[in-house]
mmCIF file of C-alpha atoms in Angstrom:
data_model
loop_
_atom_site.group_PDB
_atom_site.id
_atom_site.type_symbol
_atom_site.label_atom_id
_atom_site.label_comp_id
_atom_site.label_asym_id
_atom_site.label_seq_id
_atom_site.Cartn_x
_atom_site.Cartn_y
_atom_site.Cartn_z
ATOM 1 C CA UNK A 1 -6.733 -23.205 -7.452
ATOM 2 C CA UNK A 2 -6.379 -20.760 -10.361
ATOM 3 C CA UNK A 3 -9.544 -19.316 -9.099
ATOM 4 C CA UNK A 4 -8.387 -18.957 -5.268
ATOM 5 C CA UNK A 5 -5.088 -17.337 -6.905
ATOM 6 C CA UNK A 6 -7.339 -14.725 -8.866
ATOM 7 C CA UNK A 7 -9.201 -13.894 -5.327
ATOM 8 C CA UNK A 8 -6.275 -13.436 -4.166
ATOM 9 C CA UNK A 9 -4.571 -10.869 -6.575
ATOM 10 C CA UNK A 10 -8.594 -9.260 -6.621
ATOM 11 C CA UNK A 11 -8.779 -8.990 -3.011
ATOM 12 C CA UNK A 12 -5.210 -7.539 -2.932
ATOM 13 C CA UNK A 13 -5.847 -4.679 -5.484
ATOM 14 C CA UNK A 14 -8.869 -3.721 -3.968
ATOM 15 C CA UNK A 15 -6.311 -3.707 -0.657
ATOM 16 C CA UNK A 16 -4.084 -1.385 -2.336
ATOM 17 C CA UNK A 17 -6.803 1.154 -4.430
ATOM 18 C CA UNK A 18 -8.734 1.112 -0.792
ATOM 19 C CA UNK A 19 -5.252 2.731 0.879
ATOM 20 C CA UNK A 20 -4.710 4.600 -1.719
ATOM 21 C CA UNK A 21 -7.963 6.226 -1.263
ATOM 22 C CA UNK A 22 -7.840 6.737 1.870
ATOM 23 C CA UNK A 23 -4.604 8.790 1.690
ATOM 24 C CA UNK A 24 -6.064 11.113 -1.007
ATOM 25 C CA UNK A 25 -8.650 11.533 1.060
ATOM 26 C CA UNK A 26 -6.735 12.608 4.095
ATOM 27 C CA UNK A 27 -4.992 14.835 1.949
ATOM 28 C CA UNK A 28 -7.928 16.604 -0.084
ATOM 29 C CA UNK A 29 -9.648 17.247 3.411
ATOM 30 C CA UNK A 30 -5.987 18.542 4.862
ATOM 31 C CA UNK A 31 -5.849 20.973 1.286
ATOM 32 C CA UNK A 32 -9.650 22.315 1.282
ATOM 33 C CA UNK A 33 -9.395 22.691 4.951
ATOM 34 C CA UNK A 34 -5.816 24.273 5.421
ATOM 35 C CA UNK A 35 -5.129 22.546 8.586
ATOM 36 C CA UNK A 36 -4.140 19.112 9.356
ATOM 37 C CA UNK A 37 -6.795 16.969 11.362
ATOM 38 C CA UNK A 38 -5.072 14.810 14.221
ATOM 39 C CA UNK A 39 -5.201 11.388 12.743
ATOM 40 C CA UNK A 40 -2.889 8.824 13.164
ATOM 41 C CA UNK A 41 -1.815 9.499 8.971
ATOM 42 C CA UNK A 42 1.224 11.191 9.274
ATOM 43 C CA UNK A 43 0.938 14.623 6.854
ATOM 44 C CA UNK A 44 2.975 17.798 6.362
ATOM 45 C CA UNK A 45 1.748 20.734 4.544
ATOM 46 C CA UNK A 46 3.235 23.744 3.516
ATOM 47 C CA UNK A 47 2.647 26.894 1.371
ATOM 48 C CA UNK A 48 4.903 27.227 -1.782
ATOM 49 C CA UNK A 49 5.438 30.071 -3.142
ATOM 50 C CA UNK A 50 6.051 30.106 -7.142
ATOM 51 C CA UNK A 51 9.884 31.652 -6.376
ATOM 52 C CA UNK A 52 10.491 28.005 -4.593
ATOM 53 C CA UNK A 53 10.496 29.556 -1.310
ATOM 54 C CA UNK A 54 8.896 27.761 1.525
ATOM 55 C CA UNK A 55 6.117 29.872 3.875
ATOM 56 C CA UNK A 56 4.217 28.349 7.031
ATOM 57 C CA UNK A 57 4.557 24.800 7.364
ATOM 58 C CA UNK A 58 2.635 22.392 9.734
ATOM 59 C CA UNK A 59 3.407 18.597 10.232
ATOM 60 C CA UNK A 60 0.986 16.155 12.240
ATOM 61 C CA UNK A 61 2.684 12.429 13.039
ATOM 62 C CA UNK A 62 6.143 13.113 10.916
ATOM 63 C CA UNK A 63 8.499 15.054 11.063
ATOM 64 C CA UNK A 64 10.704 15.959 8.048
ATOM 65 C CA UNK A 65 13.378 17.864 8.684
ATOM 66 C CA UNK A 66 14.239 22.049 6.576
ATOM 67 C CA UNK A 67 16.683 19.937 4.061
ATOM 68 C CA UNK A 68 14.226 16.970 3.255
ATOM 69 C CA UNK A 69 11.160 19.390 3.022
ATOM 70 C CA UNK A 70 13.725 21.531 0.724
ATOM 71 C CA UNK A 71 14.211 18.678 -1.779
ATOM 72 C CA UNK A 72 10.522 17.657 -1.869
ATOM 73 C CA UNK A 73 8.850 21.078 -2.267
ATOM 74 C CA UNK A 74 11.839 21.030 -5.513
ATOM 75 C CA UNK A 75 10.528 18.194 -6.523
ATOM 76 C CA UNK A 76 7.053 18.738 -6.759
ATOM 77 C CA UNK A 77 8.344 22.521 -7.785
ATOM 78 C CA UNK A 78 9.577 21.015 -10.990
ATOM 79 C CA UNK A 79 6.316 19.146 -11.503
ATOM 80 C CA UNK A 80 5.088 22.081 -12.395
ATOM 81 C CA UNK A 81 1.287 23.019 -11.720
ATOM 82 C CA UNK A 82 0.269 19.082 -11.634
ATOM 83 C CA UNK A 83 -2.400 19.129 -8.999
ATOM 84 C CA UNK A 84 -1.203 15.766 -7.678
ATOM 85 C CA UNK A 85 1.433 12.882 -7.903
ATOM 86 C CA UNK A 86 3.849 10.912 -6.112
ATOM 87 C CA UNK A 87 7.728 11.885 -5.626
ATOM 88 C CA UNK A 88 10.510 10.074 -3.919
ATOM 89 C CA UNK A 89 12.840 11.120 -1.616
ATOM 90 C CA UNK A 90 15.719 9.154 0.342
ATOM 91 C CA UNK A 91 13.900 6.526 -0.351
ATOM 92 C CA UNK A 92 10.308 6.926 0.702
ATOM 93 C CA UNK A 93 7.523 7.593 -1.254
ATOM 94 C CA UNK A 94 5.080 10.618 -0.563
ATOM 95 C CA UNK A 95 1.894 11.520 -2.281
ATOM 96 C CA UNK A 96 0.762 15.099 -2.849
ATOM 97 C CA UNK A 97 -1.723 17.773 -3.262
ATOM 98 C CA UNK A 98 -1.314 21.326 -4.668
ATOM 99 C CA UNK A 99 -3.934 23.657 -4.179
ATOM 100 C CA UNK A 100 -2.885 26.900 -6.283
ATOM 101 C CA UNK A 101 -3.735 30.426 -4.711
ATOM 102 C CA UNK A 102 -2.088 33.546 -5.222
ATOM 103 C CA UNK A 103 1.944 33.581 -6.301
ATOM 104 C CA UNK A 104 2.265 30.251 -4.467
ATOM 105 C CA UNK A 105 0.563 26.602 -4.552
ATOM 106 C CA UNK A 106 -0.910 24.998 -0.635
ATOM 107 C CA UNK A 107 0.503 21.632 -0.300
ATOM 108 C CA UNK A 108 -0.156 18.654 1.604
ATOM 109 C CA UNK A 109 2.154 15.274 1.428
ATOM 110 C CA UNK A 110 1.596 12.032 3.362
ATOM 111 C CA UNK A 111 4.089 9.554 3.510
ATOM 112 C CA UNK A 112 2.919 6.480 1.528
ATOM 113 C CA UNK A 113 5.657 3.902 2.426
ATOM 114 C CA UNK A 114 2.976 2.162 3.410
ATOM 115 C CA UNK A 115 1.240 1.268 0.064
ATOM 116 C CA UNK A 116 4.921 0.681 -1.027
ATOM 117 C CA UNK A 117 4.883 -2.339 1.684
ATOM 118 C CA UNK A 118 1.417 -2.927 0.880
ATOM 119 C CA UNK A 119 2.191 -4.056 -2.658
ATOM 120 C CA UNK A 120 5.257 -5.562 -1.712
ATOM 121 C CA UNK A 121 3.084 -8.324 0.018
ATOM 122 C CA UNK A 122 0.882 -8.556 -2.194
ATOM 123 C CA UNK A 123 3.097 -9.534 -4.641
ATOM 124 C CA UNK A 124 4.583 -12.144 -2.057
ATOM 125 C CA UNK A 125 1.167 -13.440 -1.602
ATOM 126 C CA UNK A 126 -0.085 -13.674 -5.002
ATOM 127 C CA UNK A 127 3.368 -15.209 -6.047
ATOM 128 C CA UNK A 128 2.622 -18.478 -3.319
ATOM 129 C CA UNK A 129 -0.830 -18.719 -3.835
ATOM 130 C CA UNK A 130 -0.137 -18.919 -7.661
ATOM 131 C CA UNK A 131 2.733 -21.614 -6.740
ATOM 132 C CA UNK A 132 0.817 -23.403 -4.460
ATOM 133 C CA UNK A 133 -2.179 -23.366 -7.030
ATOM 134 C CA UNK A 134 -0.176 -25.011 -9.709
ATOM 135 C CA UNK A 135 1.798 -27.830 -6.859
ATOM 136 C CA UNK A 136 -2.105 -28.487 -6.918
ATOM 137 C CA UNK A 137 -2.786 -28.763 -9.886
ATOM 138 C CA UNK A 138 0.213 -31.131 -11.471
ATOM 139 C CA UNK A 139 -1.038 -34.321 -9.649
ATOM 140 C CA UNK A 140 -5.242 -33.168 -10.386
ATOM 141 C CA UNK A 141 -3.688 -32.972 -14.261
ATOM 142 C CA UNK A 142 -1.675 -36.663 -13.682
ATOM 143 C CA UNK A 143 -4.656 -38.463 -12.368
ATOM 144 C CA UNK A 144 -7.170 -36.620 -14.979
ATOM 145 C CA UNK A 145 -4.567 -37.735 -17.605
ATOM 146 C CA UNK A 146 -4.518 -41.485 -16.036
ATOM 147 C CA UNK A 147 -8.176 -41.328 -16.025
ATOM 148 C CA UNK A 148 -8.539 -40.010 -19.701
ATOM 149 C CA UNK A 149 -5.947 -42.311 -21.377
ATOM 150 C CA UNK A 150 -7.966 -45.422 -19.453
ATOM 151 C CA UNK A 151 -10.170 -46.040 -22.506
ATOM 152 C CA UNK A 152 -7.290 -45.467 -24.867
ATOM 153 C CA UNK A 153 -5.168 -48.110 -23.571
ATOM 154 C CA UNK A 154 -7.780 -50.343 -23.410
ATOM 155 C CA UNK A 155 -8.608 -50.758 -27.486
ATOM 156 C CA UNK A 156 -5.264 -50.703 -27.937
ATOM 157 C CA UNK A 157 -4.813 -53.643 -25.698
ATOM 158 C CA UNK A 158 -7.710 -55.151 -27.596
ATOM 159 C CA UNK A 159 -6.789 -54.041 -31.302
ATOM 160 C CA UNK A 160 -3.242 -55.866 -30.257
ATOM 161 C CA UNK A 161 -5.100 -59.277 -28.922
ATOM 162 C CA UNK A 162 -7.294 -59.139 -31.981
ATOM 163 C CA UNK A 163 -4.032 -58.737 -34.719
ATOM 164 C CA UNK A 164 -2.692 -61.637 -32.477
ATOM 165 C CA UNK A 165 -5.631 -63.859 -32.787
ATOM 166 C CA UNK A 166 -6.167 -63.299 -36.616
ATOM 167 C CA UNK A 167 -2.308 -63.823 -37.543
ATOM 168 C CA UNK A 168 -2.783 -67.608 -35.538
ATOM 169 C CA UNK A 169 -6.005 -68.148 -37.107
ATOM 170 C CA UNK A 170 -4.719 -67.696 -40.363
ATOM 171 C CA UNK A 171 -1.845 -69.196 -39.951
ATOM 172 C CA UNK A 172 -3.065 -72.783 -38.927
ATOM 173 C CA UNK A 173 -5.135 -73.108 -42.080
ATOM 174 C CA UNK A 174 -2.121 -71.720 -44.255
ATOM 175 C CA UNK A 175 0.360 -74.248 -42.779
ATOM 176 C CA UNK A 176 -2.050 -76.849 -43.370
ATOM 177 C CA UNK A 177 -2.668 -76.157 -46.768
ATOM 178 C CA UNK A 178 1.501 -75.716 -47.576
ATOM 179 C CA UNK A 179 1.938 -79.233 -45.657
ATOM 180 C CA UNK A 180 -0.920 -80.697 -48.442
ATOM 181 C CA UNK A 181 0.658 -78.915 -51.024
ATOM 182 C CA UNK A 182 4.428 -80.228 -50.374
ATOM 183 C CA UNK A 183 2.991 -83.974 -49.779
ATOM 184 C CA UNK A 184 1.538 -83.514 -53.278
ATOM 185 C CA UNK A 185 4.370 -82.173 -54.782
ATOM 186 C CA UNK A 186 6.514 -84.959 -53.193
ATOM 187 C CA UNK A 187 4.215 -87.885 -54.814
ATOM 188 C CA UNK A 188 4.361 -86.683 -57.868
#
C-alpha cells in the first residue's frame, strides 16, 4: 500500500514538473519569437521599459485589464533583472519571462492557476491514498501479529502445563514422605 501511495505522489510530481514545463515552454517560444502563437495557453506579453512604463502589449486567451497589467509589470519591475519567476496578483498566480533589450525588458506571463489546482489535487490524492494505504495495513499488521505471537503462546502454554505437572509430581512423593514421617514421630 505504501508502495501504491509512493506511485502516487511520483506520478503526481511528474504531473506537476510536466505542466510546469510546458508553460515555460510556451513562454520561451512567445519571448524568442516576440509574438504569441494561438494556443489554447492563455499569455500576455508586453515590453517594459526600465522607467516602469508599459509599451505594446499583446494578449492571446486572457485578458487582463491596464490596472492588473499595471501591478504585475510592478511586480516583476521590482524583481529586478531576474530572467524568470512567479508573482501573484488578486489571487492568481502567473509565471514570467524577461527578455532584456535596449532601456526596457520583453515580457511574457501565462496564467498558472492551473498548476496551483494541479497541486491542490495532488495533495488531496496523495493524502487518501496514504489513508487508505494505512486502513490497509492495520488489519495486514493484526493478523501478521496473530500469526507471529502463534508460536509464542504456544511454549508458554506448555512451559505453564509443565510447572503444573512437576509441582503435582513432587508433591505426591513429598506428602507421602511427611505422612511416614508424622506416623513415626507419633509411635515414638
Amino acid at each position: 500500500m505504501l508502495f501504491l501511495a509512493a506511485m502516487c505522489i511520483g506520478v503526481s510530481l511528474l504531473m506537476y514538473q510536466s505542466t510546469v514545463d510546458e508553460t515555460e515552454k510556451a513562454l520561451r517560444t512567445a519571448a524568442e519569437s516576440r509574438s504569441l502563437p494561438d494556443s489554447t495557453r492563455g499569455l500576455v506579453s508586453f515590453l517594459l521599459y526600465d522607467d516602469g512604463e508599459i509599451g505594446e502589449t499583446e494578449q492571446v486567451h486572457m485578458s487582463l485589464g491596464n490596472e492588473t497589467l499595471n501591478k504585475v509589470a510592478a511586480k516583476i519591475g521590482a524583481q529586478g533583472a531576474k530572467p524568470s519567476g512567479t508573482i501573484e496578483q488578486d489571487e492568481k498566480k502567473y509565471r514570467y519571462l524577461s527578455l532584456p533589450e535596449y532601456e526596457s525588458r520583453w515580457i511574457v506571463i501565462a496564467e498558472c492557476s492551473q498548476e496551483q489546482a494541479l497541486i491542490k489535487t495532488l495533495q488531496r490524492n496523495s493524502m487518501v491514498f496514504i489513508l487508505l494505504g494505512a486502513l490497509m495495513l492495520i488489519p495486514v499488521c493484526m493478523v501478521l501479529t496473530k500469526w507471529i505471537s502463534k508460536p509464542i503462546e504456544t511454549a508458554l502454554a506448555q512451559q505453564n502445563d509443565f510447572v503444573s505437572d512437576a509441582s503435582h509430581e513432587l508433591k505426591t512423593p513429598l506428602a507421602s514422605i511427611r505422612l511416614l514421617s508424622d506416623s513415626i514421630v507419633q509411635s515414638e
